[in-house]
């Protein structure tokens, strides 16, 4: 059963979904844009039944009481520190980590900065930031796929465009999500500052002057990518292995960006294997 809890870290308070026994092996799941922790509900139920204690926060900007104003509050450093602070508040010394989209971008940074705390790492859709940036500089396909970022960096205009007709553009992205998920997403993005906060992830981190380098990854890593991803091309994916020095598993699926919705069975099975191979305690369930 999935419960909702609130975790206070200084002045911010995060809404988190949790499942499993607190004595289980800790697992933190990070959602991306434009979603919330509800995207992980099915996977959390599956993994908690296997002995994991799953924690999925609504990230900064998405939690109602963790939505500070100002672009500078949404740097990768701040977003990563949120997760470490949540882990500290829950007394999680070490944990498995899974992230999708911006959650993956943040997860790569956490895994690099805090390798002794991350038992194993799973990234969905988004490769290592250096692999992505290299492809963005050199590959025409990646430049084409990333054109939307330029729009998101503008003030005001993307908010107006996205909110048009009650988030019609987002609804198209959510077409494979369950109705209850879509309803929850709409309730979150209808709040006054949430959309701007979510767009500030791009504005704070994807300007050239704001680049925060991530180095080589030594933690056991699983990277899952859809061959028809609308945002990430195969050149960035090919570069990814260059920056991973530990155990690395790569899985390319016949799918797009929203792998949890369209390729759930394959994704869940791959994560099962990765977590099983990197458990710190034996599973007695």
Short mmCIF file of C-alpha atoms in Angstrom, two decimals:
data_model
loop_
_atom_site.label_atom_id
_atom_site.label_comp_id
_atom_site.label_asym_id
_atom_site.label_seq_id
_atom_site.Cartn_x
_atom_site.Cartn_y
_atom_site.Cartn_z
CA UNK A 1 0.00 0.00 0.00
CA UNK A 2 1.26 3.48 -0.87
CA UNK A 3 1.05 6.16 1.81
CA UNK A 4 1.60 9.91 1.61
CA UNK A 5 3.97 11.56 4.07
CA UNK A 6 5.51 15.00 4.42
CA UNK A 7 9.26 15.40 4.92
CA UNK A 8 10.51 18.76 6.18
CA UNK A 9 14.03 19.84 5.21
CA UNK A 10 14.75 23.25 6.62
CA UNK A 11 12.22 25.73 5.20
CA UNK A 12 10.87 23.31 2.59
CA UNK A 13 8.38 20.50 3.08
CA UNK A 14 8.15 17.73 0.50
CA UNK A 15 5.13 15.58 -0.31
CA UNK A 16 6.36 12.00 -0.64
CA UNK A 17 4.79 8.70 -1.57
CA UNK A 18 6.16 5.73 0.37
CA UNK A 19 5.52 2.01 0.26
CA UNK A 20 6.98 -1.02 1.99
CA UNK A 21 8.38 -1.59 5.46
CA UNK A 22 10.78 1.00 6.85
CA UNK A 23 13.12 -1.89 7.69
CA UNK A 24 13.38 -2.74 3.99
CA UNK A 25 16.24 -1.79 1.72
CA UNK A 26 15.82 1.93 0.87
CA UNK A 27 14.98 2.99 -2.69
CA UNK A 28 14.41 6.60 -3.79
CA UNK A 29 12.56 7.36 -7.06
CA UNK A 30 12.81 10.74 -8.80
CA UNK A 31 10.17 11.89 -11.28
CA UNK A 32 10.69 14.19 -14.24
CA UNK A 33 8.86 16.90 -16.19
CA UNK A 34 5.91 17.27 -16.46
CA UNK A 35 4.97 14.57 -13.95
CA UNK A 36 4.98 13.90 -10.19
CA UNK A 37 5.79 10.97 -7.94
CA UNK A 38 2.46 9.35 -8.85
CA UNK A 39 4.17 8.07 -12.03
CA UNK A 40 6.03 5.55 -9.86
CA UNK A 41 3.01 4.08 -8.07
CA UNK A 42 2.89 0.79 -9.97
CA UNK A 43 6.62 0.19 -9.72
CA UNK A 44 6.64 1.09 -6.03
CA UNK A 45 4.02 -1.52 -5.29
CA UNK A 46 5.99 -4.14 -7.18
CA UNK A 47 9.32 -3.34 -5.53
CA UNK A 48 8.00 -2.94 -2.00
CA UNK A 49 6.56 -6.46 -2.30
CA UNK A 50 10.14 -7.61 -2.90
CA UNK A 51 11.41 -6.08 0.33
CA UNK A 52 12.30 -2.53 -0.69
CA UNK A 53 11.27 0.58 1.22
CA UNK A 54 10.30 2.96 -1.59
CA UNK A 55 10.29 6.75 -1.24
CA UNK A 56 9.17 8.98 -4.14
CA UNK A 57 9.13 12.73 -3.45
CA UNK A 58 7.27 15.34 -5.41
CA UNK A 59 10.33 17.34 -6.36
CA UNK A 60 11.09 20.99 -5.59
CA UNK A 61 8.48 23.13 -7.32
CA UNK A 62 5.98 20.26 -7.44
CA UNK A 63 5.47 19.91 -3.67
CA UNK A 64 3.11 22.68 -2.58
CA UNK A 65 5.27 23.71 0.38
CA UNK A 66 8.57 23.33 -1.46
CA UNK A 67 8.04 25.79 -4.30
CA UNK A 68 10.39 28.74 -3.79
CA UNK A 69 10.27 31.55 -6.33
CA UNK A 70 13.28 32.56 -8.42
CA UNK A 71 15.35 30.74 -11.05
CA UNK A 72 18.36 30.49 -8.73
CA UNK A 73 16.49 28.12 -6.44
CA UNK A 74 16.37 25.41 -9.12
CA UNK A 75 20.00 24.62 -9.85
CA UNK A 76 21.06 20.98 -10.05
CA UNK A 77 22.98 21.55 -6.83
CA UNK A 78 19.85 22.63 -4.95
CA UNK A 79 17.69 19.90 -6.51
CA UNK A 80 20.26 17.24 -5.63
CA UNK A 81 20.70 18.52 -2.10
CA UNK A 82 16.94 18.22 -1.59
CA UNK A 83 17.17 14.46 -2.10
CA UNK A 84 20.14 14.09 0.22
CA UNK A 85 18.31 16.10 2.87
CA UNK A 86 15.20 13.92 2.48
CA UNK A 87 17.37 10.82 2.87
CA UNK A 88 18.97 12.32 5.97
CA UNK A 89 15.60 13.17 7.50
CA UNK A 90 14.47 9.57 6.94
CA UNK A 91 17.76 8.21 8.34
CA UNK A 92 18.70 6.56 5.06
CA UNK A 93 22.47 6.22 5.06
CA UNK A 94 22.58 4.36 1.73
CA UNK A 95 19.87 3.84 -0.86
CA UNK A 96 19.17 2.61 -4.37
CA UNK A 97 18.25 5.41 -6.77
CA UNK A 98 15.99 5.55 -9.84
CA UNK A 99 15.23 8.63 -11.95
CA UNK A 100 13.38 9.55 -15.13
CA UNK A 101 13.77 12.69 -17.26
CA UNK A 102 14.81 15.56 -14.92
CA UNK A 103 14.84 12.99 -12.13
CA UNK A 104 17.50 11.18 -14.13
CA UNK A 105 19.48 14.38 -14.64
CA UNK A 106 19.42 15.01 -10.90
CA UNK A 107 20.20 11.37 -10.18
CA UNK A 108 23.36 11.39 -12.31
CA UNK A 109 24.57 14.33 -10.24
CA UNK A 110 23.73 12.69 -6.92
CA UNK A 111 25.41 9.46 -7.97
CA UNK A 112 28.57 11.33 -8.94
CA UNK A 113 28.65 13.60 -5.90
CA UNK A 114 27.65 10.97 -3.32
CA UNK A 115 28.86 7.58 -4.62
CA UNK A 116 29.17 6.10 -1.13
CA UNK A 117 25.49 6.71 -0.47
CA UNK A 118 24.06 5.31 -3.74
CA UNK A 119 24.00 1.51 -3.77
CA UNK A 120 23.00 1.31 -7.43
CA UNK A 121 21.64 3.77 -9.97
CA UNK A 122 19.00 3.46 -12.69
CA UNK A 123 18.44 6.24 -15.25
CA UNK A 124 15.47 6.27 -17.60
CA UNK A 125 15.59 8.22 -20.89
CA UNK A 126 18.24 10.82 -19.99
CA UNK A 127 21.96 9.91 -20.29
CA UNK A 128 24.94 11.34 -18.42
CA UNK A 129 24.96 15.14 -18.77
CA UNK A 130 28.34 15.21 -20.51
CA UNK A 131 27.14 12.67 -23.07
CA UNK A 132 24.04 14.76 -23.72
CA UNK A 133 25.94 18.05 -24.01
CA UNK A 134 28.49 16.51 -26.36
CA UNK A 135 25.72 15.26 -28.63
CA UNK A 136 24.02 18.64 -28.47
CA UNK A 137 27.18 20.27 -29.79
CA UNK A 138 27.99 17.76 -32.52
CA UNK A 139 24.82 15.97 -33.66
CA UNK A 140 22.19 17.55 -35.92
CA UNK A 141 19.48 15.15 -34.75
CA UNK A 142 20.08 16.05 -31.11
CA UNK A 143 20.01 19.75 -31.93
CA UNK A 144 16.65 19.23 -33.63
CA UNK A 145 15.25 17.20 -30.74
CA UNK A 146 16.37 19.86 -28.25
CA UNK A 147 14.88 22.89 -29.97
CA UNK A 148 12.09 23.05 -27.38
CA UNK A 149 14.69 23.93 -24.72
CA UNK A 150 15.25 27.33 -26.34
CA UNK A 151 11.54 28.10 -25.90
CA UNK A 152 11.58 26.99 -22.26
CA UNK A 153 14.45 29.36 -21.50
CA UNK A 154 12.34 32.38 -22.46
CA UNK A 155 10.42 34.29 -19.78
CA UNK A 156 6.60 34.13 -19.68
CA UNK A 157 6.02 32.84 -23.22
CA UNK A 158 6.28 29.10 -22.42
CA UNK A 159 3.93 29.51 -19.45
CA UNK A 160 1.32 31.16 -21.67
CA UNK A 161 1.74 28.55 -24.41
CA UNK A 162 1.57 25.55 -22.10
CA UNK A 163 -1.43 26.78 -20.08
CA UNK A 164 -3.48 27.39 -23.23
CA UNK A 165 -6.72 25.41 -23.34
CA UNK A 166 -6.14 23.96 -19.85
CA UNK A 167 -2.72 22.42 -20.58
CA UNK A 168 -3.64 20.88 -23.92
CA UNK A 169 0.04 20.37 -24.83
CA UNK A 170 0.71 18.53 -21.57
CA UNK A 171 -2.40 16.41 -22.02
CA UNK A 172 -0.94 15.13 -25.28
CA UNK A 173 2.23 14.12 -23.42
CA UNK A 174 0.12 12.34 -20.80
CA UNK A 175 -1.97 10.39 -23.31
CA UNK A 176 -0.56 7.06 -22.07
CA UNK A 177 -0.98 7.92 -18.38
CA UNK A 178 -3.89 6.63 -16.31
CA UNK A 179 -6.80 9.07 -15.82
CA UNK A 180 -6.10 9.40 -12.10
CA UNK A 181 -2.51 10.34 -12.88
CA UNK A 182 -3.60 12.99 -15.37
CA UNK A 183 -6.07 14.41 -12.86
CA UNK A 184 -3.33 14.66 -10.26
CA UNK A 185 -0.91 16.32 -12.69
CA UNK A 186 -3.52 18.93 -13.60
CA UNK A 187 -4.24 19.68 -9.94
CA UNK A 188 -0.51 20.30 -9.38
CA UNK A 189 0.13 22.42 -12.47
CA UNK A 190 -2.98 24.53 -11.90
CA UNK A 191 -1.31 25.96 -8.80
CA UNK A 192 -0.10 29.50 -9.31
CA UNK A 193 3.69 28.98 -9.38
CA UNK A 194 4.22 25.30 -10.18
CA UNK A 195 4.62 25.58 -13.94
CA UNK A 196 7.16 28.39 -13.65
CA UNK A 197 9.05 26.40 -11.01
CA UNK A 198 9.13 23.34 -13.29
CA UNK A 199 10.40 25.44 -16.21
CA UNK A 200 13.04 26.93 -13.95
CA UNK A 201 14.78 23.54 -14.00
CA UNK A 202 15.66 24.37 -17.61
CA UNK A 203 16.35 28.05 -17.00
CA UNK A 204 18.70 27.39 -14.07
CA UNK A 205 20.68 24.54 -15.63
CA UNK A 206 20.65 24.60 -19.43
CA UNK A 207 22.20 27.96 -20.17
CA UNK A 208 25.86 27.60 -21.19
CA UNK A 209 27.12 29.64 -18.24
CA UNK A 210 25.19 27.53 -15.74
CA UNK A 211 26.75 24.17 -16.59
CA UNK A 212 27.74 22.10 -13.55
CA UNK A 213 29.99 19.25 -14.72
CA UNK A 214 29.34 15.66 -13.70
CA UNK A 215 32.32 13.33 -13.72
CA UNK A 216 32.77 9.59 -14.16
CA UNK A 217 30.24 7.28 -12.51
CA UNK A 218 31.57 4.32 -10.52
CA UNK A 219 28.29 3.14 -8.99
CA UNK A 220 26.61 0.14 -10.71
CA UNK A 221 24.40 1.71 -13.37
CA UNK A 222 21.43 0.69 -15.49
CA UNK A 223 20.42 3.01 -18.33
CA UNK A 224 17.15 2.43 -20.19
CA UNK A 225 16.28 4.41 -23.33
CA UNK A 226 13.53 4.31 -25.92
CA UNK A 227 14.68 4.23 -29.54
CA UNK A 228 11.92 6.68 -30.48
CA UNK A 229 12.60 9.16 -27.68
CA UNK A 230 11.37 12.62 -28.68
CA UNK A 231 14.10 14.40 -26.69
CA UNK A 232 17.21 12.20 -26.77
CA UNK A 233 18.88 10.76 -29.87
CA UNK A 234 21.14 7.75 -30.21
CA UNK A 235 24.38 9.74 -30.40
CA UNK A 236 23.99 10.94 -26.81
CA UNK A 237 23.21 7.37 -25.82
CA UNK A 238 26.33 6.04 -27.56
CA UNK A 239 28.50 8.56 -25.71
CA UNK A 240 27.03 7.51 -22.36
CA UNK A 241 29.31 4.52 -21.69
CA UNK A 242 32.38 6.76 -21.89
CA UNK A 243 31.51 8.30 -18.54
CA UNK A 244 30.65 5.13 -16.60
CA UNK A 245 33.57 3.30 -15.00
CA UNK A 246 31.63 0.86 -12.83
CA UNK A 247 29.32 -1.98 -13.85
CA UNK A 248 27.09 -0.76 -16.68
CA UNK A 249 23.99 -2.23 -18.26
CA UNK A 250 22.29 -0.54 -21.21
CA UNK A 251 18.84 -1.44 -22.48
CA UNK A 252 17.34 0.07 -25.65
CA UNK A 253 13.59 -0.48 -26.00
CA UNK A 254 11.08 -0.07 -28.82
CA UNK A 255 9.48 2.91 -27.15
CA UNK A 256 9.61 6.63 -26.68
CA UNK A 257 10.29 8.97 -23.76
CA UNK A 258 7.48 7.85 -21.45
CA UNK A 259 8.82 4.37 -20.79
CA UNK A 260 6.99 3.78 -17.51
CA UNK A 261 3.68 4.14 -19.32
CA UNK A 262 4.45 2.42 -22.64
CA UNK A 263 7.08 -0.20 -21.73
CA UNK A 264 6.32 -0.89 -18.09
CA UNK A 265 6.85 -4.66 -18.13
CA UNK A 266 10.27 -4.45 -19.78
CA UNK A 267 11.39 -1.56 -17.58
CA UNK A 268 10.20 -3.19 -14.36
CA UNK A 269 11.87 -6.50 -15.23
CA UNK A 270 15.19 -4.77 -15.98
CA UNK A 271 15.02 -2.82 -12.73
CA UNK A 272 14.19 -6.02 -10.84
CA UNK A 273 17.36 -7.65 -12.16
CA UNK A 274 19.53 -4.61 -11.50
CA UNK A 275 18.30 -4.23 -7.91
CA UNK A 276 18.56 -7.95 -7.26
CA UNK A 277 22.16 -7.98 -8.44
CA UNK A 278 23.03 -5.09 -6.11
CA UNK A 279 21.10 -5.82 -2.92
CA UNK A 280 23.02 -5.29 0.29
CA UNK A 281 20.89 -7.86 2.15
CA UNK A 282 19.31 -11.06 0.91
CA UNK A 283 15.64 -11.02 0.03
CA UNK A 284 13.65 -13.34 2.27
CA UNK A 285 10.29 -12.62 0.66
#
